[in-house]
Amino acid sequence: MAEEQGRKFQHPLSLPLHHSILILSLLASPFRYRRALSLALIICTFPPLILRPYSPDPALSYGIATLWVFTLRVLTIHVFSRPTPEAALYRPQLEPPGAAAGYSLPKKLRWTLSLLVAQRNVGWNNSVVESTAAQQRRRGRWGYAAYVLTKVLGIYLLLDISRTIVLQQEWMLPLDHPAYRPLGDPRRSIPARLVDVATNGGSAWGYMELQYLLLSLIFVGLGDDEASWPPLFGSLWDAYSVQRLWGQVWHRMLRSSLVSWGRAVADCLGIREGTARFLVVVGTSFTISAVGHASAIWTADKSLGGGALRFFLMQAAGVGVETGVVAVWRRVGGGNVQWGKWVGYAWTLAWLTYTCPMQAEEMVTIGLFKTDPVPWSVTRWALGMQ
């Protein structure tokens, strides 16, 4: 096991071993015990990825630990795809059900990778039809490359500006500095907290969007249909409730996996429909997400993780609160009002401002914000800042 100054890090082969198993479990031809064997191997090889950090770099260790989203996706596919993933999941425009079971190795590998990276299952038989995907303009391979590179430059600048602003905040000062205040200090002004939400949210959005666009550029360059790469995020104009923020606006990489488990829990409880089923699905989804995100923080620092856990559980609570308020409003005869959305925007922003420090403070503690998200700061160079 690699070590540095007494700290133990995961074996360098742990990461490629686990993700090779994820791919091979779907790449292998169906056989009687494939599901059981795949689940066992995936579960057994996952703990080393979170029990110890990957490297001394907290950003890299945290990023590696967040790859649990792919682990969850493959587990979900194996558990809920009956009788086999090849029979249950297919691309209607490219193949009939079950055809993937007879594919050659190169073709099956392409099928497997397409299944793993398909956002919201676009192009697959279990996709959710969305206007963003349906209305996506076809640009052609070179037009798409130009679109991606232009957007990447804009995101690069956004990340640079966000990090420059973050570096000026009092919670980035040394702990013994007289002006230091924790990110969640109640004495900090409301405008300062709103800046935190904007910069931290913008940085998280930009970092994920950047990776997604570059990955899509590679796949489209290799011949993938650009329609298979719909926008990763929705419009901020749809964020007029906590539910819509997480279900429609924020990235939906986890949505299909989390909802499957949530529905399974509701079925086990015998809750088949209505608001109760919706709340069980939401509660289960955010609980799984909370554990996953908390484990990524815990990987970098074994004393942390509770803040991330509280943050995501509070999002479920927020959905519950607004669901109850809407139900009461309708019961007393209230209808749709013109100012309803603006109240929703204010509520969602207030809830985020209140809950975000729970997780963000832990990210500050592990040193996640000390690593620059861009290799060279144009903004700081232009302003003459170190």
Tab-separated table of N, CA, C and O in Angstrom, residues 22-30 34-35 73-74 77-78 81-119 121-126 219 224 228-229:
chain	number	residue	atom	x	y	z
A	22	LEU	N	-16.924	-3.488	-13.201
A	22	LEU	CA	-18.195	-2.854	-13.586
A	22	LEU	C	-18.466	-3.080	-15.077
A	22	LEU	O	-19.587	-3.439	-15.468
A	23	ILE	N	-17.449	-2.851	-15.889
A	23	ILE	CA	-17.613	-2.996	-17.338
A	23	ILE	C	-17.746	-4.466	-17.730
A	23	ILE	O	-18.632	-4.850	-18.507
A	24	LEU	N	-16.879	-5.320	-17.167
A	24	LEU	CA	-16.899	-6.750	-17.531
A	24	LEU	C	-18.194	-7.426	-17.108
A	24	LEU	O	-18.645	-8.366	-17.762
A	25	SER	N	-18.808	-6.949	-16.029
A	25	SER	CA	-20.048	-7.572	-15.572
A	25	SER	C	-21.167	-7.410	-16.589
A	25	SER	O	-22.081	-8.243	-16.657
A	26	LEU	N	-21.117	-6.331	-17.385
A	26	LEU	CA	-22.108	-6.115	-18.438
A	26	LEU	C	-21.609	-6.611	-19.788
A	26	LEU	O	-22.399	-6.954	-20.666
A	27	LEU	N	-20.298	-6.648	-19.932
A	27	LEU	CA	-19.716	-7.095	-21.190
A	27	LEU	C	-19.824	-8.605	-21.361
A	27	LEU	O	-19.962	-9.112	-22.484
A	28	ALA	N	-19.792	-9.321	-20.244
A	28	ALA	CA	-19.855	-10.787	-20.305
A	28	ALA	C	-21.198	-11.259	-20.858
A	28	ALA	O	-22.239	-10.637	-20.624
A	29	SER	N	-21.151	-12.350	-21.596
A	29	SER	CA	-22.393	-12.936	-22.108
A	29	SER	C	-23.224	-13.475	-20.949
A	29	SER	O	-22.679	-13.901	-19.927
A	30	PRO	N	-24.555	-13.415	-21.064
A	30	PRO	CA	-25.408	-13.896	-19.961
A	30	PRO	C	-25.154	-15.368	-19.643
A	30	PRO	O	-24.995	-16.189	-20.545
A	34	ARG	N	-24.506	-15.026	-13.502
A	34	ARG	CA	-23.819	-13.766	-13.787
A	34	ARG	C	-24.243	-12.662	-12.834
A	34	ARG	O	-23.408	-11.915	-12.324
A	35	ARG	N	-25.548	-12.523	-12.586
A	35	ARG	CA	-26.021	-11.450	-11.715
A	35	ARG	C	-25.427	-11.591	-10.311
A	35	ARG	O	-24.877	-10.630	-9.751
A	73	ARG	N	-24.969	2.799	-10.539
A	73	ARG	CA	-25.656	2.594	-11.814
A	73	ARG	C	-25.588	1.136	-12.250
A	73	ARG	O	-26.596	0.540	-12.653
A	74	VAL	N	-24.403	0.538	-12.159
A	74	VAL	CA	-24.253	-0.857	-12.581
A	74	VAL	C	-24.999	-1.791	-11.633
A	74	VAL	O	-25.647	-2.756	-12.070
A	77	ILE	N	-28.617	-1.614	-12.570
A	77	ILE	CA	-28.890	-2.336	-13.815
A	77	ILE	C	-29.009	-3.832	-13.548
A	77	ILE	O	-29.945	-4.493	-14.013
A	78	HIS	N	-28.075	-4.369	-12.774
A	78	HIS	CA	-28.106	-5.810	-12.499
A	78	HIS	C	-29.310	-6.213	-11.644
A	78	HIS	O	-29.928	-7.254	-11.883
A	81	SER	N	-32.880	-5.193	-13.879
A	81	SER	CA	-33.063	-5.564	-15.292
A	81	SER	C	-33.381	-7.047	-15.387
A	81	SER	O	-32.515	-7.892	-15.163
A	82	ARG	N	-34.616	-7.359	-15.694
A	82	ARG	CA	-35.061	-8.760	-15.759
A	82	ARG	C	-35.529	-9.126	-17.167
A	82	ARG	O	-36.194	-8.315	-17.813
A	83	PRO	N	-35.173	-10.320	-17.659
A	83	PRO	CA	-34.362	-11.348	-16.991
A	83	PRO	C	-32.865	-11.047	-17.030
A	83	PRO	O	-32.125	-11.502	-16.175
A	84	THR	N	-32.427	-10.283	-18.030
A	84	THR	CA	-31.026	-9.892	-18.136
A	84	THR	C	-30.958	-8.445	-18.621
A	84	THR	O	-31.922	-7.935	-19.217
A	85	PRO	N	-29.845	-7.744	-18.398
A	85	PRO	CA	-29.721	-6.381	-18.929
A	85	PRO	C	-29.886	-6.338	-20.443
A	85	PRO	O	-30.479	-5.391	-20.988
A	86	GLU	N	-29.361	-7.355	-21.145
A	86	GLU	CA	-29.459	-7.367	-22.615
A	86	GLU	C	-30.902	-7.463	-23.093
A	86	GLU	O	-31.266	-6.887	-24.118
A	87	ALA	N	-31.737	-8.191	-22.339
A	87	ALA	CA	-33.135	-8.353	-22.732
A	87	ALA	C	-33.981	-7.153	-22.312
A	87	ALA	O	-34.929	-6.770	-23.005
A	88	ALA	N	-33.631	-6.563	-21.168
A	88	ALA	CA	-34.444	-5.473	-20.622
A	88	ALA	C	-34.069	-4.112	-21.181
A	88	ALA	O	-34.918	-3.215	-21.243
A	89	LEU	N	-32.812	-3.952	-21.606
A	89	LEU	CA	-32.332	-2.644	-22.049
A	89	LEU	C	-31.804	-2.726	-23.471
A	89	LEU	O	-30.935	-3.548	-23.765
A	90	TYR	N	-32.339	-1.887	-24.329
A	90	TYR	CA	-31.911	-1.884	-25.724
A	90	TYR	C	-32.197	-0.510	-26.329
A	90	TYR	O	-32.934	0.303	-25.769
A	91	ARG	N	-31.567	-0.259	-27.484
A	91	ARG	CA	-31.752	1.006	-28.189
A	91	ARG	C	-32.706	0.766	-29.353
A	91	ARG	O	-32.321	0.149	-30.357
A	92	PRO	N	-33.946	1.215	-29.247
A	92	PRO	CA	-34.968	0.882	-30.242
A	92	PRO	C	-34.580	1.199	-31.680
A	92	PRO	O	-34.979	0.479	-32.603
A	93	GLN	N	-33.808	2.255	-31.896
A	93	GLN	CA	-33.440	2.630	-33.261
A	93	GLN	C	-32.265	1.825	-33.792
A	93	GLN	O	-31.955	1.906	-34.978
A	94	LEU	N	-31.613	1.046	-32.920
A	94	LEU	CA	-30.425	0.310	-33.337
A	94	LEU	C	-30.543	-1.193	-33.221
A	94	LEU	O	-29.852	-1.931	-33.935
A	95	GLU	N	-31.417	-1.690	-32.321
A	95	GLU	CA	-31.432	-3.138	-32.076
A	95	GLU	C	-32.757	-3.563	-31.457
A	95	GLU	O	-33.403	-2.761	-30.769
A	96	PRO	N	-33.153	-4.805	-31.659
A	96	PRO	CA	-34.335	-5.347	-30.980
A	96	PRO	C	-33.949	-5.825	-29.580
A	96	PRO	O	-32.762	-5.963	-29.277
A	97	PRO	N	-34.930	-6.074	-28.716
A	97	PRO	CA	-34.622	-6.567	-27.370
A	97	PRO	C	-33.806	-7.861	-27.427
A	97	PRO	O	-34.100	-8.763	-28.211
A	98	GLY	N	-32.777	-7.945	-26.607
A	98	GLY	CA	-31.967	-9.156	-26.512
A	98	GLY	C	-30.855	-9.281	-27.525
A	98	GLY	O	-30.017	-10.181	-27.422
A	99	ALA	N	-30.810	-8.388	-28.515
A	99	ALA	CA	-29.807	-8.517	-29.577
A	99	ALA	C	-28.388	-8.398	-29.040
A	99	ALA	O	-27.464	-9.038	-29.548
A	100	ALA	N	-28.195	-7.593	-27.985
A	100	ALA	CA	-26.851	-7.367	-27.453
A	100	ALA	C	-26.206	-8.633	-26.932
A	100	ALA	O	-24.975	-8.741	-26.879
A	101	ALA	N	-27.011	-9.614	-26.562
A	101	ALA	CA	-26.456	-10.875	-26.042
A	101	ALA	C	-25.633	-11.603	-27.095
A	101	ALA	O	-24.727	-12.372	-26.760
A	102	GLY	N	-25.914	-11.350	-28.362
A	102	GLY	CA	-25.182	-12.025	-29.426
A	102	GLY	C	-24.161	-11.158	-30.123
A	102	GLY	O	-23.606	-11.565	-31.146
A	103	TYR	N	-23.902	-9.976	-29.594
A	103	TYR	CA	-22.944	-9.071	-30.226
A	103	TYR	C	-21.516	-9.594	-30.121
A	103	TYR	O	-21.157	-10.291	-29.166
A	104	SER	N	-20.707	-9.208	-31.090
A	104	SER	CA	-19.270	-9.482	-31.011
A	104	SER	C	-18.682	-8.652	-29.869
A	104	SER	O	-19.313	-7.702	-29.393
A	105	LEU	N	-17.476	-8.984	-29.442
A	105	LEU	CA	-16.870	-8.287	-28.310
A	105	LEU	C	-16.758	-6.788	-28.536
A	105	LEU	O	-17.154	-6.005	-27.662
A	106	PRO	N	-16.240	-6.307	-29.682
A	106	PRO	CA	-16.158	-4.850	-29.875
A	106	PRO	C	-17.534	-4.178	-29.862
A	106	PRO	O	-17.697	-3.099	-29.287
A	107	LYS	N	-18.526	-4.814	-30.488
A	107	LYS	CA	-19.859	-4.224	-30.533
A	107	LYS	C	-20.521	-4.243	-29.156
A	107	LYS	O	-21.226	-3.305	-28.774
A	108	LYS	N	-20.276	-5.321	-28.391
A	108	LYS	CA	-20.841	-5.402	-27.036
A	108	LYS	C	-20.194	-4.363	-26.119
A	108	LYS	O	-20.848	-3.793	-25.233
A	109	LEU	N	-18.904	-4.109	-26.333
A	109	LEU	CA	-18.214	-3.091	-25.533
A	109	LEU	C	-18.824	-1.718	-25.803
A	109	LEU	O	-19.041	-0.932	-24.878
A	110	ARG	N	-19.109	-1.430	-27.058
A	110	ARG	CA	-19.734	-0.149	-27.408
A	110	ARG	C	-21.125	-0.055	-26.796
A	110	ARG	O	-21.524	1.001	-26.304
A	111	TRP	N	-21.868	-1.152	-26.808
A	111	TRP	CA	-23.194	-1.197	-26.198
A	111	TRP	C	-23.093	-0.928	-24.696
A	111	TRP	O	-23.874	-0.162	-24.130
A	112	THR	N	-22.108	-1.537	-24.057
A	112	THR	CA	-21.919	-1.380	-22.613
A	112	THR	C	-21.563	0.051	-22.245
A	112	THR	O	-22.150	0.635	-21.320
A	113	LEU	N	-20.619	0.636	-22.962
A	113	LEU	CA	-20.213	2.013	-22.671
A	113	LEU	C	-21.350	2.989	-22.934
A	113	LEU	O	-21.542	3.949	-22.189
A	114	SER	N	-22.113	2.732	-23.993
A	114	SER	CA	-23.257	3.583	-24.300
A	114	SER	C	-24.279	3.523	-23.169
A	114	SER	O	-24.865	4.542	-22.788
A	115	LEU	N	-24.476	2.337	-22.618
A	115	LEU	CA	-25.421	2.163	-21.516
A	115	LEU	C	-24.958	2.902	-20.268
A	115	LEU	O	-25.760	3.525	-19.555
A	116	LEU	N	-23.668	2.884	-19.999
A	116	LEU	CA	-23.141	3.488	-18.779
A	116	LEU	C	-23.132	5.012	-18.829
A	116	LEU	O	-23.301	5.662	-17.800
A	117	VAL	N	-22.906	5.574	-20.000
A	117	VAL	CA	-22.780	7.035	-20.076
A	117	VAL	C	-24.059	7.718	-20.549
A	117	VAL	O	-24.125	8.953	-20.558
A	118	ALA	N	-25.090	6.966	-20.921
A	118	ALA	CA	-26.330	7.570	-21.421
A	118	ALA	C	-27.016	8.379	-20.328
A	118	ALA	O	-27.433	7.828	-19.299
A	119	GLN	N	-27.115	9.678	-20.521
A	119	GLN	CA	-27.778	10.535	-19.554
A	119	GLN	C	-29.290	10.431	-19.709
A	119	GLN	O	-29.824	10.570	-20.798
A	121	ASN	N	-30.911	8.017	-19.861
A	121	ASN	CA	-31.192	6.867	-20.732
A	121	ASN	C	-31.668	7.281	-22.116
A	121	ASN	O	-32.413	6.541	-22.776
A	122	VAL	N	-31.238	8.470	-22.561
A	122	VAL	CA	-31.631	8.947	-23.888
A	122	VAL	C	-31.143	7.960	-24.944
A	122	VAL	O	-29.984	7.556	-24.955
A	123	GLY	N	-32.043	7.588	-25.858
A	123	GLY	CA	-31.711	6.632	-26.901
A	123	GLY	C	-32.021	5.197	-26.525
A	123	GLY	O	-31.916	4.296	-27.364
A	124	TRP	N	-32.421	4.974	-25.272
A	124	TRP	CA	-32.727	3.624	-24.791
A	124	TRP	C	-34.221	3.468	-24.571
A	124	TRP	O	-34.956	4.450	-24.470
A	125	ASN	N	-34.664	2.244	-24.461
A	125	ASN	CA	-36.097	1.985	-24.351
A	125	ASN	C	-36.693	2.480	-23.036
A	125	ASN	O	-37.908	2.669	-22.931
A	126	ASN	N	-35.855	2.702	-22.026
A	126	ASN	CA	-36.362	3.182	-20.733
A	126	ASN	C	-36.115	4.665	-20.519
A	126	ASN	O	-36.119	5.151	-19.393
A	219	PHE	N	-16.820	11.065	-27.648
A	219	PHE	CA	-17.733	10.043	-28.162
A	219	PHE	C	-18.365	10.461	-29.486
A	219	PHE	O	-18.509	9.641	-30.400
A	224	ASP	N	-20.565	8.762	-32.276
A	224	ASP	CA	-21.804	8.753	-31.507
A	224	ASP	C	-22.741	9.850	-32.007
A	224	ASP	O	-22.294	10.892	-32.497
A	228	SER	N	-27.472	11.744	-28.341
A	228	SER	CA	-27.255	10.883	-27.183
A	228	SER	C	-26.616	11.637	-26.026
A	228	SER	O	-26.432	11.076	-24.946
A	229	TRP	N	-26.247	12.883	-26.272
A	229	TRP	CA	-25.604	13.702	-25.237
A	229	TRP	C	-26.428	14.953	-24.992
A	229	TRP	O	-26.037	16.059	-25.351
